mmCIF file of C-alpha atoms and ligand atoms in Angstrom:
data_model
loop_
_atom_site.group_PDB
_atom_site.id
_atom_site.type_symbol
_atom_site.label_atom_id
_atom_site.label_comp_id
_atom_site.label_asym_id
_atom_site.label_seq_id
_atom_site.Cartn_x
_atom_site.Cartn_y
_atom_site.Cartn_z
ATOM 1 C CA UNK A 436 26.330 17.149 28.242
ATOM 2 C CA UNK A 437 25.068 16.585 24.705
ATOM 3 C CA UNK A 438 24.810 13.206 22.997
ATOM 4 C CA UNK A 439 24.711 13.211 19.179
ATOM 5 C CA UNK A 440 24.255 10.861 16.233
ATOM 6 C CA UNK A 441 24.681 11.731 12.552
ATOM 7 C CA UNK A 442 23.340 9.609 9.687
ATOM 8 C CA UNK A 443 23.125 9.912 5.925
ATOM 9 C CA UNK A 444 20.310 8.470 3.836
ATOM 10 C CA UNK A 445 19.880 8.468 0.057
ATOM 11 C CA UNK A 446 16.654 9.119 -1.758
ATOM 12 C CA UNK A 447 14.784 6.457 -3.720
ATOM 13 C CA UNK A 448 12.955 6.548 -7.030
ATOM 14 C CA UNK A 449 9.920 4.343 -7.579
ATOM 15 C CA UNK A 450 9.808 2.232 -10.736
ATOM 16 C CA UNK A 451 6.356 0.916 -9.787
ATOM 17 C CA UNK A 452 4.653 3.904 -8.188
ATOM 18 C CA UNK A 453 2.836 4.392 -4.908
ATOM 19 C CA UNK A 454 -0.119 6.697 -5.487
ATOM 20 C CA UNK A 455 -3.169 6.610 -3.223
ATOM 21 C CA UNK A 456 -3.807 5.751 0.430
ATOM 22 C CA UNK A 457 -6.322 3.470 2.117
ATOM 23 C CA UNK A 458 -5.553 5.126 5.488
ATOM 24 C CA UNK A 459 -4.403 8.753 5.527
ATOM 25 C CA UNK A 460 -3.300 8.878 9.156
ATOM 26 C CA UNK A 461 -1.254 5.679 9.262
ATOM 27 C CA UNK A 462 -0.142 6.191 5.624
ATOM 28 C CA UNK A 463 -1.244 2.845 4.246
ATOM 29 C CA UNK A 464 -1.137 2.565 0.433
ATOM 30 C CA UNK A 465 -3.634 1.077 -2.002
ATOM 31 C CA UNK A 466 -0.921 -0.883 -3.847
ATOM 32 C CA UNK A 467 2.569 -2.325 -3.429
ATOM 33 C CA UNK A 468 5.438 -0.308 -4.948
ATOM 34 C CA UNK A 469 9.047 -0.986 -5.977
ATOM 35 C CA UNK A 470 11.932 1.480 -5.970
ATOM 36 C CA UNK A 471 15.621 1.785 -6.579
ATOM 37 C CA UNK A 472 17.746 3.504 -3.944
ATOM 38 C CA UNK A 473 20.289 5.996 -5.255
ATOM 39 C CA UNK A 474 23.943 6.298 -4.381
ATOM 40 C CA UNK A 475 24.246 8.203 -1.071
ATOM 41 C CA UNK A 476 26.967 10.432 -2.540
ATOM 42 C CA UNK A 477 24.562 12.083 -4.939
ATOM 43 C CA UNK A 478 21.062 12.838 -3.656
ATOM 44 C CA UNK A 479 21.015 12.429 0.083
ATOM 45 C CA UNK A 480 19.988 13.808 3.445
ATOM 46 C CA UNK A 481 22.368 14.212 6.366
ATOM 47 C CA UNK A 482 20.739 14.497 9.770
ATOM 48 C CA UNK A 483 22.241 15.084 13.198
ATOM 49 C CA UNK A 484 20.068 14.358 16.199
ATOM 50 C CA UNK A 485 21.125 15.445 19.671
ATOM 51 C CA UNK A 486 19.801 15.175 23.187
ATOM 52 C CA UNK A 487 20.741 17.164 26.272
ATOM 53 C CA UNK A 488 19.160 17.820 29.680
ATOM 54 C CA UNK A 489 19.513 21.531 28.872
ATOM 55 C CA UNK A 490 17.140 21.366 25.862
ATOM 56 C CA UNK A 491 13.691 22.634 26.834
ATOM 57 C CA UNK A 492 11.700 21.577 23.763
ATOM 58 C CA UNK A 493 12.012 19.427 20.621
ATOM 59 C CA UNK A 494 13.312 21.622 17.767
ATOM 60 C CA UNK A 495 14.292 21.002 14.162
ATOM 61 C CA UNK A 496 16.267 22.911 11.513
ATOM 62 C CA UNK A 497 15.976 21.971 7.838
ATOM 63 C CA UNK A 498 18.681 23.355 5.520
ATOM 64 C CA UNK A 499 19.590 25.876 8.222
ATOM 65 C CA UNK A 500 16.066 27.214 8.851
ATOM 66 C CA UNK A 501 13.978 26.252 11.853
ATOM 67 C CA UNK A 502 10.824 24.313 10.935
ATOM 68 C CA UNK A 503 7.906 23.224 13.079
ATOM 69 C CA UNK A 504 7.833 19.686 14.434
ATOM 70 C CA UNK A 505 4.158 20.033 15.294
ATOM 71 C CA UNK A 506 2.886 18.289 12.133
ATOM 72 C CA UNK A 507 1.176 14.965 12.764
ATOM 73 C CA UNK A 508 3.750 13.073 10.692
ATOM 74 C CA UNK A 509 6.812 14.213 12.636
ATOM 75 C CA UNK A 510 4.916 13.629 15.872
ATOM 76 C CA UNK A 511 3.937 10.073 14.852
ATOM 77 C CA UNK A 512 7.585 9.205 14.134
ATOM 78 C CA UNK A 513 8.863 10.775 17.375
ATOM 79 C CA UNK A 514 6.159 9.034 19.422
ATOM 80 C CA UNK A 515 6.783 5.623 17.848
ATOM 81 C CA UNK A 516 10.545 5.878 18.360
ATOM 82 C CA UNK A 517 10.346 7.152 21.943
ATOM 83 C CA UNK A 518 8.013 4.245 22.751
ATOM 84 C CA UNK A 519 10.719 1.777 21.670
ATOM 85 C CA UNK A 520 13.735 3.596 23.192
ATOM 86 C CA UNK A 521 16.207 1.682 25.358
ATOM 87 C CA UNK A 522 18.863 2.500 27.972
ATOM 88 C CA UNK A 523 21.895 4.325 26.592
ATOM 89 C CA UNK A 524 25.240 4.579 28.325
ATOM 90 C CA UNK A 525 28.406 6.489 27.438
ATOM 91 C CA UNK A 526 30.804 5.223 30.095
ATOM 92 C CA UNK A 527 33.741 7.442 29.083
ATOM 93 C CA UNK A 528 31.683 10.600 29.544
ATOM 94 C CA UNK A 529 29.709 9.255 32.500
ATOM 95 C CA UNK A 530 26.357 9.641 30.730
ATOM 96 C CA UNK A 531 23.516 7.249 31.488
ATOM 97 C CA UNK A 532 20.029 7.604 30.041
ATOM 98 C CA UNK A 533 17.360 5.182 31.254
ATOM 99 C CA UNK A 534 14.698 4.223 28.752
ATOM 100 C CA UNK A 535 11.988 6.067 30.742
ATOM 101 C CA UNK A 536 14.058 9.284 30.526
ATOM 102 C CA UNK A 537 13.494 9.541 26.761
ATOM 103 C CA UNK A 538 9.871 10.576 27.421
ATOM 104 C CA UNK A 539 11.081 13.715 29.235
ATOM 105 C CA UNK A 540 14.301 14.565 27.390
ATOM 106 C CA UNK A 541 14.110 16.921 24.420
ATOM 107 C CA UNK A 542 15.779 16.654 21.018
ATOM 108 C CA UNK A 543 17.472 19.077 18.662
ATOM 109 C CA UNK A 544 17.555 17.917 15.030
ATOM 110 C CA UNK A 545 19.500 19.495 12.167
ATOM 111 C CA UNK A 546 19.057 18.158 8.643
ATOM 112 C CA UNK A 547 20.476 19.080 5.229
ATOM 113 C CA UNK A 548 19.428 17.896 1.796
ATOM 114 C CA UNK A 549 22.175 18.158 -0.832
ATOM 115 C CA UNK A 550 19.493 18.594 -3.523
ATOM 116 C CA UNK A 551 16.334 20.732 -3.958
ATOM 117 C CA UNK A 552 13.727 20.241 -1.211
ATOM 118 C CA UNK A 553 10.046 19.730 -2.125
ATOM 119 C CA UNK A 554 10.774 19.805 -5.871
ATOM 120 C CA UNK A 555 9.745 16.276 -6.802
ATOM 121 C CA UNK A 556 13.126 14.667 -6.099
ATOM 122 C CA UNK A 557 11.849 12.780 -3.043
ATOM 123 C CA UNK A 558 13.397 14.920 -0.286
ATOM 124 C CA UNK A 559 10.637 13.740 2.031
ATOM 125 C CA UNK A 560 11.687 10.114 1.428
ATOM 126 C CA UNK A 561 15.367 10.657 2.238
ATOM 127 C CA UNK A 562 14.518 13.167 4.984
ATOM 128 C CA UNK A 563 12.055 11.099 6.990
ATOM 129 C CA UNK A 564 14.045 7.877 6.561
ATOM 130 C CA UNK A 565 17.157 9.640 7.848
ATOM 131 C CA UNK A 566 15.274 11.158 10.771
ATOM 132 C CA UNK A 567 13.913 7.776 11.861
ATOM 133 C CA UNK A 568 17.239 5.999 11.368
ATOM 134 C CA UNK A 569 19.310 8.572 13.288
ATOM 135 C CA UNK A 570 16.813 8.740 16.160
ATOM 136 C CA UNK A 571 16.712 4.940 16.314
ATOM 137 C CA UNK A 572 20.517 4.897 16.705
ATOM 138 C CA UNK A 573 20.478 7.678 19.320
ATOM 139 C CA UNK A 574 17.821 5.917 21.412
ATOM 140 C CA UNK A 575 19.358 2.475 20.902
ATOM 141 C CA UNK A 576 16.349 0.811 19.271
ATOM 142 C CA UNK A 577 16.664 -2.937 18.672
ATOM 143 C CA UNK A 578 14.260 -3.009 15.701
ATOM 144 C CA UNK A 579 15.568 -4.106 12.287
ATOM 145 C CA UNK A 580 15.351 -1.937 9.155
ATOM 146 C CA UNK A 581 11.984 -3.401 8.091
ATOM 147 C CA UNK A 582 10.466 -2.528 11.457
ATOM 148 C CA UNK A 583 12.023 0.949 11.261
ATOM 149 C CA UNK A 584 10.583 1.286 7.752
ATOM 150 C CA UNK A 585 7.071 0.959 9.223
ATOM 151 C CA UNK A 586 7.852 3.986 11.428
ATOM 152 C CA UNK A 587 9.380 6.004 8.562
ATOM 153 C CA UNK A 588 6.249 5.189 6.524
ATOM 154 C CA UNK A 589 4.211 7.213 9.014
ATOM 155 C CA UNK A 590 6.391 10.233 8.235
ATOM 156 C CA UNK A 591 6.078 9.907 4.450
ATOM 157 C CA UNK A 592 5.002 6.778 2.594
ATOM 158 C CA UNK A 593 7.925 6.655 0.159
ATOM 159 C CA UNK A 594 10.396 7.130 3.074
ATOM 160 C CA UNK A 595 9.938 3.507 4.141
ATOM 161 C CA UNK A 596 11.783 2.384 0.987
ATOM 162 C CA UNK A 597 14.919 4.465 1.779
ATOM 163 C CA UNK A 598 15.902 2.265 4.744
ATOM 164 C CA UNK A 599 17.467 -0.215 2.295
ATOM 165 C CA UNK A 600 19.838 0.067 -0.650
ATOM 166 C CA UNK A 601 19.413 -1.667 -4.004
ATOM 167 C CA UNK A 602 15.878 -2.618 -5.079
ATOM 168 C CA UNK A 603 13.176 -2.317 -2.456
ATOM 169 C CA UNK A 604 9.531 -3.308 -2.278
ATOM 170 C CA UNK A 605 6.987 -1.611 -0.021
ATOM 171 C CA UNK A 606 4.435 -4.289 0.796
ATOM 172 C CA UNK A 607 1.065 -2.569 1.198
ATOM 173 C CA UNK A 608 -0.069 -4.992 3.932
ATOM 174 C CA UNK A 609 -3.564 -5.994 4.961
ATOM 175 C CA UNK A 610 -3.753 -5.164 8.669
ATOM 176 C CA UNK A 611 -5.822 -2.153 9.683
ATOM 177 C CA UNK A 612 -3.175 -1.038 12.195
ATOM 178 C CA UNK A 613 -0.503 -1.017 9.464
ATOM 179 C CA UNK A 614 1.797 -3.487 11.233
ATOM 180 C CA UNK A 615 2.440 -5.420 7.990
ATOM 181 C CA UNK A 616 2.881 -2.373 5.726
ATOM 182 C CA UNK A 617 6.656 -2.225 5.485
ATOM 183 C CA UNK A 618 9.674 -2.314 3.180
ATOM 184 C CA UNK A 619 11.767 -5.343 2.239
ATOM 185 C CA UNK A 620 14.922 -5.498 0.145
ATOM 186 C CA UNK A 621 14.439 -7.365 -3.160
ATOM 187 C CA UNK A 622 18.088 -7.238 -4.254
ATOM 188 C CA UNK A 623 21.098 -5.468 -2.824
ATOM 189 C CA UNK A 624 23.056 -2.702 -4.531
ATOM 190 C CA UNK A 625 25.591 -5.118 -6.052
ATOM 191 C CA UNK A 626 22.974 -7.277 -7.765
ATOM 192 C CA UNK A 627 22.541 -5.115 -10.895
ATOM 193 C CA UNK A 628 25.313 -2.585 -10.678
ATOM 194 C CA UNK A 629 25.692 -1.905 -14.419
ATOM 195 C CA UNK A 630 22.628 0.362 -14.269
ATOM 196 C CA UNK A 631 23.316 4.106 -14.214
ATOM 197 C CA UNK A 632 20.765 6.746 -13.272
ATOM 198 C CA UNK A 633 20.775 10.201 -14.844
ATOM 199 C CA UNK A 634 18.338 12.816 -13.580
ATOM 200 C CA UNK A 635 17.404 15.818 -15.679
ATOM 201 C CA UNK A 636 16.470 18.531 -13.212
ATOM 202 C CA UNK A 637 13.853 20.158 -15.389
ATOM 203 C CA UNK A 638 12.746 22.371 -12.538
ATOM 204 C CA UNK A 639 14.156 22.798 -9.047
ATOM 205 C CA UNK A 640 11.150 24.926 -8.059
ATOM 206 C CA UNK A 641 8.749 23.766 -5.383
ATOM 207 C CA UNK A 642 5.922 21.739 -6.928
ATOM 208 C CA UNK A 643 2.403 23.177 -6.914
ATOM 209 C CA UNK A 644 0.476 20.089 -5.853
ATOM 210 C CA UNK A 645 2.092 18.069 -3.062
ATOM 211 C CA UNK A 646 2.060 14.276 -3.404
ATOM 212 C CA UNK A 647 -0.077 14.033 -0.273
ATOM 213 C CA UNK A 648 -2.895 16.263 -1.525
ATOM 214 C CA UNK A 649 -2.509 15.097 -5.140
ATOM 215 C CA UNK A 650 -3.032 11.439 -4.272
ATOM 216 C CA UNK A 651 -5.936 12.314 -1.968
ATOM 217 C CA UNK A 652 -7.692 14.102 -4.856
ATOM 218 C CA UNK A 653 -6.941 11.167 -7.177
ATOM 219 C CA UNK A 654 -8.474 8.607 -4.808
ATOM 220 C CA UNK A 655 -11.553 10.830 -4.383
ATOM 221 C CA UNK A 656 -12.172 11.665 -8.042
ATOM 222 C CA UNK A 657 -10.382 9.344 -10.486
ATOM 223 C CA UNK A 658 -12.297 6.452 -12.025
ATOM 224 C CA UNK A 659 -9.040 4.906 -13.268
ATOM 225 C CA UNK A 660 -7.155 4.685 -9.973
ATOM 226 C CA UNK A 661 -9.026 1.630 -8.657
ATOM 227 C CA UNK A 662 -8.413 -0.232 -11.912
ATOM 228 C CA UNK A 663 -4.712 0.648 -11.630
ATOM 229 C CA UNK A 664 -4.420 -0.419 -7.974
ATOM 230 C CA UNK A 665 -6.442 -3.637 -8.243
ATOM 231 C CA UNK A 666 -5.851 -4.921 -11.767
ATOM 232 C CA UNK A 667 -2.662 -3.405 -13.168
ATOM 233 C CA UNK A 668 -0.137 -2.962 -10.360
ATOM 234 C CA UNK A 669 -0.391 -6.447 -8.763
ATOM 235 C CA UNK A 670 0.622 -8.051 -12.087
ATOM 236 C CA UNK A 671 3.330 -5.464 -12.701
ATOM 237 C CA UNK A 672 4.843 -6.046 -9.264
ATOM 238 C CA UNK A 673 5.351 -9.745 -10.031
ATOM 239 C CA UNK A 674 6.770 -8.976 -13.481
ATOM 240 C CA UNK A 675 9.072 -6.283 -12.085
ATOM 241 C CA UNK A 676 10.388 -8.603 -9.360
ATOM 242 C CA UNK A 677 11.220 -11.160 -12.074
ATOM 243 C CA UNK A 678 12.844 -8.538 -14.292
ATOM 244 C CA UNK A 679 15.051 -7.404 -11.389
ATOM 245 C CA UNK A 680 15.959 -10.957 -10.360
ATOM 246 C CA UNK A 681 16.903 -11.868 -13.979
ATOM 247 C CA UNK A 682 18.492 -8.505 -14.801
ATOM 248 C CA UNK A 683 16.126 -8.390 -17.766
ATOM 249 C CA UNK A 684 16.503 -4.780 -18.921
ATOM 250 C CA UNK A 685 13.923 -4.954 -21.728
ATOM 251 C CA UNK A 686 11.142 -5.963 -19.291
ATOM 252 C CA UNK A 687 12.442 -3.604 -16.603
ATOM 253 C CA UNK A 688 12.328 -0.635 -19.016
ATOM 254 C CA UNK A 689 8.874 -1.507 -20.399
ATOM 255 C CA UNK A 690 7.418 -1.845 -16.883
ATOM 256 C CA UNK A 691 9.068 1.289 -15.458
ATOM 257 C CA UNK A 692 8.072 3.479 -18.425
ATOM 258 C CA UNK A 693 4.492 2.234 -18.666
ATOM 259 C CA UNK A 694 4.000 2.534 -14.915
ATOM 260 C CA UNK A 695 5.259 6.120 -14.888
ATOM 261 C CA UNK A 696 2.978 6.900 -17.825
ATOM 262 C CA UNK A 697 -0.019 5.348 -16.070
ATOM 263 C CA UNK A 698 0.700 7.254 -12.870
ATOM 264 C CA UNK A 699 0.634 10.526 -14.855
ATOM 265 C CA UNK A 700 -2.520 9.325 -16.635
ATOM 266 C CA UNK A 701 -4.344 8.926 -13.307
ATOM 267 C CA UNK A 702 -3.107 12.414 -12.356
ATOM 268 C CA UNK A 703 -4.746 13.697 -15.538
ATOM 269 C CA UNK A 704 -7.872 11.673 -14.684
ATOM 270 C CA UNK A 705 -8.048 13.454 -11.314
ATOM 271 C CA UNK A 706 -10.499 16.323 -11.095
ATOM 272 C CA UNK A 707 -9.312 19.067 -11.266
ATOM 273 C CA UNK A 708 -6.470 17.481 -13.283
ATOM 274 C CA UNK A 709 -2.919 17.453 -11.951
ATOM 275 C CA UNK A 710 -0.096 18.201 -14.384
ATOM 276 C CA UNK A 711 3.280 17.230 -13.016
ATOM 277 C CA UNK A 712 5.135 16.881 -16.311
ATOM 278 C CA UNK A 713 5.751 19.825 -18.636
ATOM 279 C CA UNK A 714 6.742 20.217 -22.307
ATOM 280 C CA UNK A 715 10.390 19.463 -21.600
ATOM 281 C CA UNK A 716 9.401 16.254 -19.766
ATOM 282 C CA UNK A 717 7.305 15.181 -22.760
ATOM 283 C CA UNK A 718 10.120 15.958 -25.193
ATOM 284 C CA UNK A 719 12.538 13.874 -23.109
ATOM 285 C CA UNK A 720 10.088 10.931 -23.217
ATOM 286 C CA UNK A 721 9.848 11.218 -27.021
ATOM 287 C CA UNK A 722 13.630 11.346 -27.353
ATOM 288 C CA UNK A 723 14.109 8.176 -25.241
ATOM 289 C CA UNK A 724 11.232 6.330 -26.948
ATOM 290 C CA UNK A 725 12.637 7.161 -30.394
ATOM 291 C CA UNK A 726 16.068 5.902 -29.410
ATOM 292 C CA UNK A 727 14.704 2.675 -27.863
ATOM 293 C CA UNK A 728 12.636 2.013 -30.969
ATOM 294 C CA UNK A 729 15.655 2.425 -33.224
ATOM 295 C CA UNK A 730 17.598 -0.253 -31.312
ATOM 296 C CA UNK A 731 16.972 -3.980 -31.171
ATOM 297 C CA UNK A 732 16.259 -3.765 -27.458
ATOM 298 C CA UNK A 733 15.556 -0.798 -25.095
ATOM 299 C CA UNK A 734 18.616 1.130 -23.937
ATOM 300 C CA UNK A 735 17.084 3.532 -21.424
ATOM 301 C CA UNK A 736 14.092 3.550 -19.043
ATOM 302 C CA UNK A 737 12.469 6.764 -17.816
ATOM 303 C CA UNK A 738 10.264 7.542 -14.872
ATOM 304 C CA UNK A 739 8.770 10.782 -13.497
ATOM 305 C CA UNK A 740 7.573 11.380 -9.931
ATOM 306 C CA UNK A 741 5.321 14.210 -8.787
ATOM 307 C CA UNK A 742 7.221 16.826 -10.789
ATOM 308 C CA UNK A 743 8.691 17.478 -14.253
ATOM 309 C CA UNK A 744 12.165 16.029 -13.520
ATOM 310 C CA UNK A 745 13.139 13.060 -15.680
ATOM 311 C CA UNK A 746 14.805 10.100 -14.014
ATOM 312 C CA UNK A 747 16.490 7.993 -16.680
ATOM 313 C CA UNK A 748 18.022 4.583 -16.099
ATOM 314 C CA UNK A 749 20.630 3.478 -18.642
ATOM 315 C CA UNK A 750 21.349 -0.227 -19.117
ATOM 316 C CA UNK A 751 25.116 0.221 -18.669
ATOM 317 C CA UNK A 752 27.904 2.821 -18.443
ATOM 318 C CA UNK A 753 28.470 3.004 -22.188
ATOM 319 C CA UNK A 754 24.765 3.709 -22.788
ATOM 320 C CA UNK A 755 24.800 6.280 -19.970
ATOM 321 C CA UNK A 756 27.632 8.167 -21.685
ATOM 322 C CA UNK A 757 25.713 8.151 -24.988
ATOM 323 C CA UNK A 758 22.532 9.227 -23.209
ATOM 324 C CA UNK A 759 24.243 12.155 -21.550
ATOM 325 C CA UNK A 760 25.698 13.183 -24.912
ATOM 326 C CA UNK A 761 22.243 13.112 -26.534
ATOM 327 C CA UNK A 762 20.644 14.979 -23.655
ATOM 328 C CA UNK A 763 23.281 17.705 -23.620
ATOM 329 C CA UNK A 764 22.883 18.114 -27.377
ATOM 330 C CA UNK A 765 19.059 18.136 -27.445
ATOM 331 C CA UNK A 766 18.367 19.703 -24.028
ATOM 332 C CA UNK A 767 21.315 21.862 -23.027
ATOM 333 C CA UNK A 768 20.931 23.136 -19.477
ATOM 334 C CA UNK A 769 20.892 26.930 -19.401
ATOM 335 C CA UNK A 770 19.928 29.291 -16.594
ATOM 336 C CA UNK A 771 16.979 30.863 -18.446
ATOM 337 C CA UNK A 772 15.537 27.700 -19.941
ATOM 338 C CA UNK A 773 13.442 24.945 -18.516
ATOM 339 C CA UNK A 774 16.418 22.725 -17.775
ATOM 340 C CA UNK A 775 18.490 23.486 -14.756
ATOM 341 C CA UNK A 776 21.128 20.717 -14.613
ATOM 342 C CA UNK A 777 21.848 16.986 -14.834
ATOM 343 C CA UNK A 778 22.636 14.813 -11.843
ATOM 344 C CA UNK A 779 24.269 11.418 -12.153
ATOM 345 C CA UNK A 780 22.458 9.383 -9.534
ATOM 346 C CA UNK A 781 24.239 6.051 -9.998
ATOM 347 C CA UNK A 782 22.570 3.182 -8.182
ATOM 348 C CA UNK A 783 23.882 2.024 -4.888
ATOM 349 C CA UNK A 784 23.107 1.957 -1.196
HETATM 350 P P1 ADP B 537 9.623 15.988 -2.314
HETATM 351 O O1 ADP B 537 9.176 15.787 -3.719
HETATM 352 O O2 ADP B 537 10.971 16.658 -2.270
HETATM 353 O O3 ADP B 537 9.558 14.747 -1.472
HETATM 354 P P2 ADP B 537 7.377 16.873 -0.672
HETATM 355 O O4 ADP B 537 6.576 18.162 -0.808
HETATM 356 O O5 ADP B 537 6.670 15.577 -0.888
HETATM 357 O O6 ADP B 537 8.588 17.039 -1.691
HETATM 358 O O7 ADP B 537 8.074 16.859 0.744
HETATM 359 C C1 ADP B 537 8.780 17.968 1.239
HETATM 360 C C2 ADP B 537 8.670 17.943 2.757
HETATM 361 O O8 ADP B 537 9.398 16.833 3.306
HETATM 362 C C3 ADP B 537 9.316 19.159 3.437
HETATM 363 O O9 ADP B 537 8.434 20.237 3.461
HETATM 364 C C4 ADP B 537 9.594 18.613 4.831
HETATM 365 O O10 ADP B 537 8.429 18.607 5.634
HETATM 366 C C5 ADP B 537 9.957 17.169 4.551
HETATM 367 N N1 ADP B 537 11.417 17.054 4.442
HETATM 368 C C6 ADP B 537 12.188 17.288 3.358
HETATM 369 N N2 ADP B 537 13.483 17.104 3.655
HETATM 370 C C7 ADP B 537 13.530 16.735 4.953
HETATM 371 C C8 ADP B 537 14.586 16.405 5.851
HETATM 372 N N3 ADP B 537 15.856 16.411 5.454
HETATM 373 N N4 ADP B 537 14.274 16.079 7.117
HETATM 374 C C9 ADP B 537 12.989 16.048 7.521
HETATM 375 N N5 ADP B 537 11.953 16.350 6.731
HETATM 376 C C10 ADP B 537 12.206 16.698 5.467
HETATM 377 C C1 DP6 B 538 5.003 9.973 -7.010
HETATM 378 O O1 DP6 B 538 5.640 9.478 -0.184
HETATM 379 O O2 DP6 B 538 5.744 11.887 -0.929
HETATM 380 O O3 DP6 B 538 6.896 9.817 -5.575
HETATM 381 O O4 DP6 B 538 3.025 9.419 1.767
HETATM 382 O O5 DP6 B 538 1.797 11.547 1.400
HETATM 383 O O6 DP6 B 538 4.195 11.600 2.118
HETATM 384 P P1 DP6 B 538 3.114 10.850 1.346
HETATM 385 O O7 DP6 B 538 3.563 10.878 -0.181
HETATM 386 P P2 DP6 B 538 4.968 10.606 -0.848
HETATM 387 O O8 DP6 B 538 4.497 10.186 -2.321
HETATM 388 C C2 DP6 B 538 5.383 9.702 -3.276
HETATM 389 C C3 DP6 B 538 4.703 9.582 -4.593
HETATM 390 C C4 DP6 B 538 5.600 9.305 -5.775
HETATM 391 C C5 DP6 B 538 5.655 7.804 -6.086
HETATM 392 C C6 DP6 B 538 6.522 6.947 -5.195
HETATM 393 O O9 DP6 B 538 7.522 7.418 -4.625
HETATM 394 O O10 DP6 B 538 6.210 5.739 -5.111
#
């Protein structure tokens, strides 16, 4: 027999960024972060996990190719989930798995991302969150999403925020064992549903500096990162929570844009410097800034993760249509240029 569970998890985009760890193994951050979870129909991971007495080892396929599960991060997640597994029974098929059996049974995992992997569009966030969630269902875990988020965090920090829809905060926590470093939902997906996300896929190529090694180098060499983590982000987190609660787009846009800019400033302050944005990214920033300045109040927020792709958040559908028009006019996607395509991310669960 084979028992299977399939789950789908969207990616999330941070509007107050996580960058820097205080514990590399447990993945504990040096500051809180806040993200928005995208609509699962657009950028998402679909993972099927299966168990059978005939499987002789744990194996995983990502986008159709077998990958190793030996990495410490996958192993941490598998270990933590197996430790919490419960009895599972499928009466119709006469299958009974006792909780002790999970230590001996092996898993086969197949996962697909419907968007470029390792290109700065947070595939690791959707991927690890989906892995943890589907395994938790298969093994009948009783933990709630916040407790599962603390497991997903050990796979990839940003993954902990993909266990919830809407606006999500990853609380950095104080405990050395990481037990209080987990995600909580600030507002659900219906709270501010006028917002529309448009992503300019400036490059779908694999990034040169991974987030993991980039943030390690930043913590080791940047003089600015401690100022950011201790002085700047704590205030911004409070302001951002208020902006989200009050649906205050002007504050939301100012905070998201300045936080993205500061994150890229600490990347530049890293030695050797890390350049995630390129000329096209910079031109998109100028275009949005010019537009916002020409209006009474900001119309669009932008934010860039560890790559050149621009994530833009429009205040409503009408603005999103105008934004897309401007982008297509100023930055037409063409195969041989620096702009691959646009993705409408929406904002949902
Ligand atoms: P990204 O910017 O896309 O998050 P990273 O380099 O940070 O890029 O992470 C990419 C890594 O995340 C992959 O090499 C793989 O280890 C992991 N990953 C991506 N997608 C999945 C998935 N669907 N399931 C499990 N792990 C995944
Ligand atoms: C720029 O979560 O990919 O997207 O914890 O080492 O796996 P690891 O890093 P990761 O870093 C994400 C960094 C970011 C900002 C963010 O998502 O908050």
